[in-house]
mmCIF file of C-alpha atoms and ligand atoms in Angstrom:
data_model
loop_
_atom_site.group_PDB
_atom_site.id
_atom_site.type_symbol
_atom_site.label_atom_id
_atom_site.label_comp_id
_atom_site.label_asym_id
_atom_site.label_seq_id
_atom_site.Cartn_x
_atom_site.Cartn_y
_atom_site.Cartn_z
ATOM 1 C CA MET Q 27 -40.050 -1.911 -50.478
ATOM 2 C CA SER Q 28 -44.089 -2.498 -49.798
ATOM 3 C CA ASN Q 29 -45.228 -3.600 -46.681
ATOM 4 C CA PRO Q 30 -48.396 -6.523 -47.722
ATOM 5 C CA SER Q 31 -49.721 -5.561 -44.172
ATOM 6 C CA LEU Q 32 -50.236 -2.261 -45.433
ATOM 7 C CA THR Q 33 -53.387 -1.379 -46.836
ATOM 8 C CA VAL Q 34 -55.120 1.322 -48.599
ATOM 9 C CA ASN Q 35 -56.130 3.956 -46.042
ATOM 10 C CA ASP Q 36 -56.240 8.169 -46.240
ATOM 11 C CA GLY Q 37 -52.166 9.319 -46.186
ATOM 12 C CA MET Q 38 -50.625 6.508 -47.676
ATOM 13 C CA VAL Q 39 -49.079 6.491 -50.795
ATOM 14 C CA VAL Q 40 -50.242 3.843 -53.279
ATOM 15 C CA SER Q 41 -49.097 2.802 -56.891
ATOM 16 C CA LEU Q 42 -51.298 1.559 -59.041
ATOM 17 C CA VAL Q 43 -51.618 -0.284 -62.959
ATOM 18 C CA TYR Q 44 -55.207 0.164 -64.398
ATOM 19 C CA THR Q 45 -57.448 -0.397 -67.581
ATOM 20 C CA MET Q 46 -60.607 1.185 -67.797
ATOM 21 C CA ARG Q 47 -62.932 1.134 -71.212
ATOM 22 C CA ILE Q 48 -66.097 2.999 -71.585
ATOM 23 C CA GLU Q 49 -69.298 0.574 -71.007
ATOM 24 C CA GLY Q 50 -70.381 -0.719 -74.144
ATOM 25 C CA ASP Q 51 -66.976 -0.714 -76.158
ATOM 26 C CA ASP Q 52 -64.406 -3.256 -76.328
ATOM 27 C CA GLU Q 53 -61.342 -1.241 -76.837
ATOM 28 C CA ALA Q 54 -59.383 0.215 -74.029
ATOM 29 C CA LEU Q 55 -59.296 3.904 -73.459
ATOM 30 C CA ASN Q 56 -55.583 3.756 -73.075
ATOM 31 C CA ASP Q 57 -53.139 1.795 -74.921
ATOM 32 C CA GLY Q 58 -52.052 -0.109 -72.032
ATOM 33 C CA PRO Q 59 -52.191 -0.144 -68.743
ATOM 34 C CA VAL Q 60 -51.565 2.924 -67.018
ATOM 35 C CA SER Q 61 -49.264 3.345 -63.964
ATOM 36 C CA VAL Q 62 -49.969 6.012 -60.773
ATOM 37 C CA SER Q 63 -48.736 6.373 -57.954
ATOM 38 C CA TYR Q 64 -51.406 9.291 -55.543
ATOM 39 C CA LEU Q 65 -51.518 9.626 -52.343
ATOM 40 C CA HIS Q 66 -55.010 7.988 -50.691
ATOM 41 C CA GLY Q 67 -57.898 10.390 -49.035
ATOM 42 C CA GLU Q 68 -57.037 13.951 -51.098
ATOM 43 C CA SER Q 69 -59.360 12.716 -54.307
ATOM 44 C CA SER Q 70 -56.359 12.857 -56.693
ATOM 45 C CA LEU Q 71 -58.195 9.293 -58.437
ATOM 46 C CA LEU Q 72 -61.786 9.513 -60.277
ATOM 47 C CA PRO Q 73 -64.064 9.228 -56.342
ATOM 48 C CA GLY Q 74 -65.616 5.581 -57.154
ATOM 49 C CA LEU Q 75 -62.111 4.459 -57.752
ATOM 50 C CA GLU Q 76 -60.323 6.271 -54.696
ATOM 51 C CA GLU Q 77 -63.695 4.783 -52.950
ATOM 52 C CA THR Q 78 -63.035 1.253 -53.700
ATOM 53 C CA LEU Q 79 -59.496 0.916 -52.922
ATOM 54 C CA TYR Q 80 -59.915 1.295 -49.313
ATOM 55 C CA GLY Q 81 -58.625 -1.725 -47.492
ATOM 56 C CA MET Q 82 -56.609 -3.333 -50.613
ATOM 57 C CA HIS Q 83 -52.931 -4.228 -49.954
ATOM 58 C CA ALA Q 84 -50.893 -4.127 -52.719
ATOM 59 C CA GLY Q 85 -50.889 -7.537 -55.145
ATOM 60 C CA GLU Q 86 -54.980 -7.097 -54.887
ATOM 61 C CA GLU Q 87 -56.859 -6.299 -58.115
ATOM 62 C CA LYS Q 88 -60.672 -5.734 -58.365
ATOM 63 C CA ASN Q 89 -62.693 -5.252 -60.775
ATOM 64 C CA VAL Q 90 -64.968 -2.009 -60.683
ATOM 65 C CA VAL Q 91 -68.675 -0.447 -62.623
ATOM 66 C CA LEU Q 92 -68.312 3.650 -61.920
ATOM 67 C CA GLU Q 93 -71.393 5.477 -63.094
ATOM 68 C CA PRO Q 94 -70.763 8.736 -64.213
ATOM 69 C CA ASP Q 95 -70.946 10.364 -60.592
ATOM 70 C CA GLU Q 96 -68.733 8.609 -59.636
ATOM 71 C CA ALA Q 97 -66.316 9.326 -62.896
ATOM 72 C CA PHE Q 98 -66.214 11.881 -64.824
ATOM 73 C CA GLY Q 99 -69.471 13.114 -63.980
ATOM 74 C CA ASP Q 100 -73.245 13.362 -65.719
ATOM 75 C CA TYR Q 101 -73.249 15.156 -69.022
ATOM 76 C CA ASP Q 102 -74.712 18.653 -68.830
ATOM 77 C CA PRO Q 103 -76.978 19.815 -71.934
ATOM 78 C CA ASP Q 104 -76.570 22.938 -70.687
ATOM 79 C CA ALA Q 105 -72.891 23.097 -70.589
ATOM 80 C CA PHE Q 106 -72.470 24.758 -74.318
ATOM 81 C CA GLU Q 107 -71.512 28.709 -75.389
ATOM 82 C CA MET Q 108 -71.597 29.705 -79.123
ATOM 83 C CA VAL Q 109 -68.361 32.428 -79.086
ATOM 84 C CA PRO Q 110 -68.275 34.670 -82.179
ATOM 85 C CA MET Q 111 -65.277 33.223 -84.925
ATOM 86 C CA SER Q 112 -64.047 37.037 -83.643
ATOM 87 C CA GLU Q 113 -63.222 36.242 -80.539
ATOM 88 C CA PHE Q 114 -60.259 33.391 -81.905
ATOM 89 C CA PRO Q 115 -56.766 34.040 -83.041
ATOM 90 C CA GLY Q 116 -56.813 34.356 -87.101
ATOM 91 C CA ASP Q 117 -53.229 32.062 -87.018
ATOM 92 C CA VAL Q 118 -56.061 29.156 -85.009
ATOM 93 C CA GLU Q 119 -56.746 26.434 -87.440
ATOM 94 C CA LEU Q 120 -60.310 25.656 -85.895
ATOM 95 C CA GLU Q 121 -61.828 21.896 -86.490
ATOM 96 C CA THR Q 122 -65.264 20.008 -84.811
ATOM 97 C CA GLY Q 123 -63.576 17.840 -81.959
ATOM 98 C CA MET Q 124 -60.360 19.716 -81.233
ATOM 99 C CA ALA Q 125 -59.809 20.477 -77.026
ATOM 100 C CA LEU Q 126 -59.660 24.157 -76.597
ATOM 101 C CA GLU Q 127 -58.128 25.428 -72.827
ATOM 102 C CA LEU Q 128 -60.234 29.024 -72.453
ATOM 103 C CA HIS Q 129 -58.476 31.199 -69.954
ATOM 104 C CA ASP Q 130 -60.660 33.450 -68.075
ATOM 105 C CA GLU Q 131 -59.122 36.745 -67.291
ATOM 106 C CA GLU Q 132 -61.559 37.912 -64.872
ATOM 107 C CA THR Q 133 -61.176 34.245 -62.798
ATOM 108 C CA ASP Q 134 -57.651 33.512 -63.745
ATOM 109 C CA GLU Q 135 -59.131 30.168 -64.515
ATOM 110 C CA VAL Q 136 -58.213 27.792 -67.271
ATOM 111 C CA TYR Q 137 -61.709 26.141 -68.936
ATOM 112 C CA GLU Q 138 -61.351 22.686 -70.918
ATOM 113 C CA ALA Q 139 -63.472 22.899 -74.114
ATOM 114 C CA TYR Q 140 -63.976 20.911 -76.935
ATOM 115 C CA ILE Q 141 -65.482 21.976 -80.493
ATOM 116 C CA ALA Q 142 -68.989 21.003 -80.484
ATOM 117 C CA GLU Q 143 -69.830 22.184 -84.406
ATOM 118 C CA ILE Q 144 -68.567 25.534 -86.498
ATOM 119 C CA ASN Q 145 -71.272 26.973 -88.085
ATOM 120 C CA ASP Q 146 -72.203 30.704 -89.323
ATOM 121 C CA GLU Q 147 -73.024 31.777 -85.701
ATOM 122 C CA GLY Q 148 -69.220 31.319 -84.350
ATOM 123 C CA VAL Q 149 -68.050 27.966 -82.208
ATOM 124 C CA LEU Q 150 -69.973 26.390 -80.221
ATOM 125 C CA LEU Q 151 -68.232 25.521 -77.763
ATOM 126 C CA ASP Q 152 -68.786 22.327 -75.077
ATOM 127 C CA PHE Q 153 -67.501 22.161 -71.400
ATOM 128 C CA ASN Q 154 -68.412 18.668 -70.355
ATOM 129 C CA HIS Q 155 -65.518 16.268 -69.933
ATOM 130 C CA PRO Q 156 -65.642 13.692 -72.886
ATOM 131 C CA LEU Q 157 -66.341 10.935 -70.716
ATOM 132 C CA ALA Q 158 -68.809 12.979 -68.931
ATOM 133 C CA GLY Q 159 -71.998 10.356 -68.607
ATOM 134 C CA GLU Q 160 -70.360 7.777 -69.500
ATOM 135 C CA THR Q 161 -70.170 4.865 -67.402
ATOM 136 C CA LEU Q 162 -66.612 3.331 -66.787
ATOM 137 C CA HIS Q 163 -65.098 0.013 -66.407
ATOM 138 C CA VAL Q 164 -61.982 -0.716 -64.812
ATOM 139 C CA HIS Q 165 -59.603 -3.083 -63.723
ATOM 140 C CA VAL Q 166 -57.542 -1.994 -60.718
ATOM 141 C CA ARG Q 167 -54.287 -3.593 -59.586
ATOM 142 C CA VAL Q 168 -52.122 -2.156 -56.628
ATOM 143 C CA THR Q 169 -48.895 -2.525 -56.804
ATOM 144 C CA ALA Q 170 -47.436 -1.024 -53.140
ATOM 145 C CA VAL Q 171 -49.037 0.376 -50.506
ATOM 146 C CA ARG Q 172 -46.564 3.290 -47.815
ATOM 147 C CA PRO Q 173 -47.053 5.565 -45.372
ATOM 148 C CA ALA Q 174 -46.696 8.941 -46.488
ATOM 149 C CA THR Q 175 -43.421 10.670 -45.529
ATOM 150 C CA PRO Q 176 -44.838 14.284 -43.311
ATOM 151 C CA ASP Q 177 -43.346 16.255 -46.753
ATOM 152 C CA GLU Q 178 -46.013 14.783 -48.646
ATOM 153 C CA LEU Q 179 -48.823 15.189 -46.132
ATOM 154 C CA ALA Q 180 -48.143 18.938 -45.923
ATOM 155 C CA HIS Q 181 -48.050 19.022 -49.476
ATOM 156 C CA GLY Q 182 -51.022 16.600 -50.118
ATOM 157 C CA HIS Q 183 -49.332 14.949 -52.884
ATOM 158 C CA VAL Q 184 -46.876 11.838 -53.219
ATOM 159 C CA HIS Q 185 -42.863 13.040 -53.943
ATOM 160 C CA ASP Q 186 -40.995 10.806 -55.801
ATOM 161 C CA GLU Q 187 -37.065 10.543 -55.860
ATOM 162 C CA HIS Q 188 -36.541 12.218 -58.944
ATOM 163 C CA GLU Q 189 -38.412 15.170 -57.854
ATOM 164 C CA ILE Q 190 -37.433 18.615 -56.360
ATOM 165 C CA HIS Q 191 -39.695 20.662 -53.975
ATOM 166 C CA LEU Q 192 -37.852 24.113 -52.825
ATOM 167 C CA ASN Q 193 -39.132 25.393 -49.967
HETATM 168 ZN ZN1 ZN A 211 -44.673 18.764 -52.469
#
């Protein structure tokens, strides 16, 4: 299992549970604590959360406040785009608040956007993350710390025992 003298550092596989809420809200964002295992130092977590975990060991817990730039970024008032209704497939029912994945054929990238408004001009898309601009309060408990295997370091991610990797 986990060696209690190991602390979180780059190249360690860290398991943790966290709960998160938006500043000013009493309710947590998830129904219960969320469990995560990740390879530290690969920017897998929110930047401010990964930063605060350095030096922690299994069993340790912490409350952290993440400003927007340490979490999902600042809210960008220019990250909106009006798309004519005719560009959407006719068989999709569009509603305000709906999340969409948009595939840009030129760059082959996938963007996530939210429908901010539907009006006569078309559909107003918001490319901000829904938690952009929010300050988050996170309670985190480290449950295990172990050195990553050479394969995990080479791939930049955690391999759990149920995962099969083909070469
Ligand atoms: Zn892998």
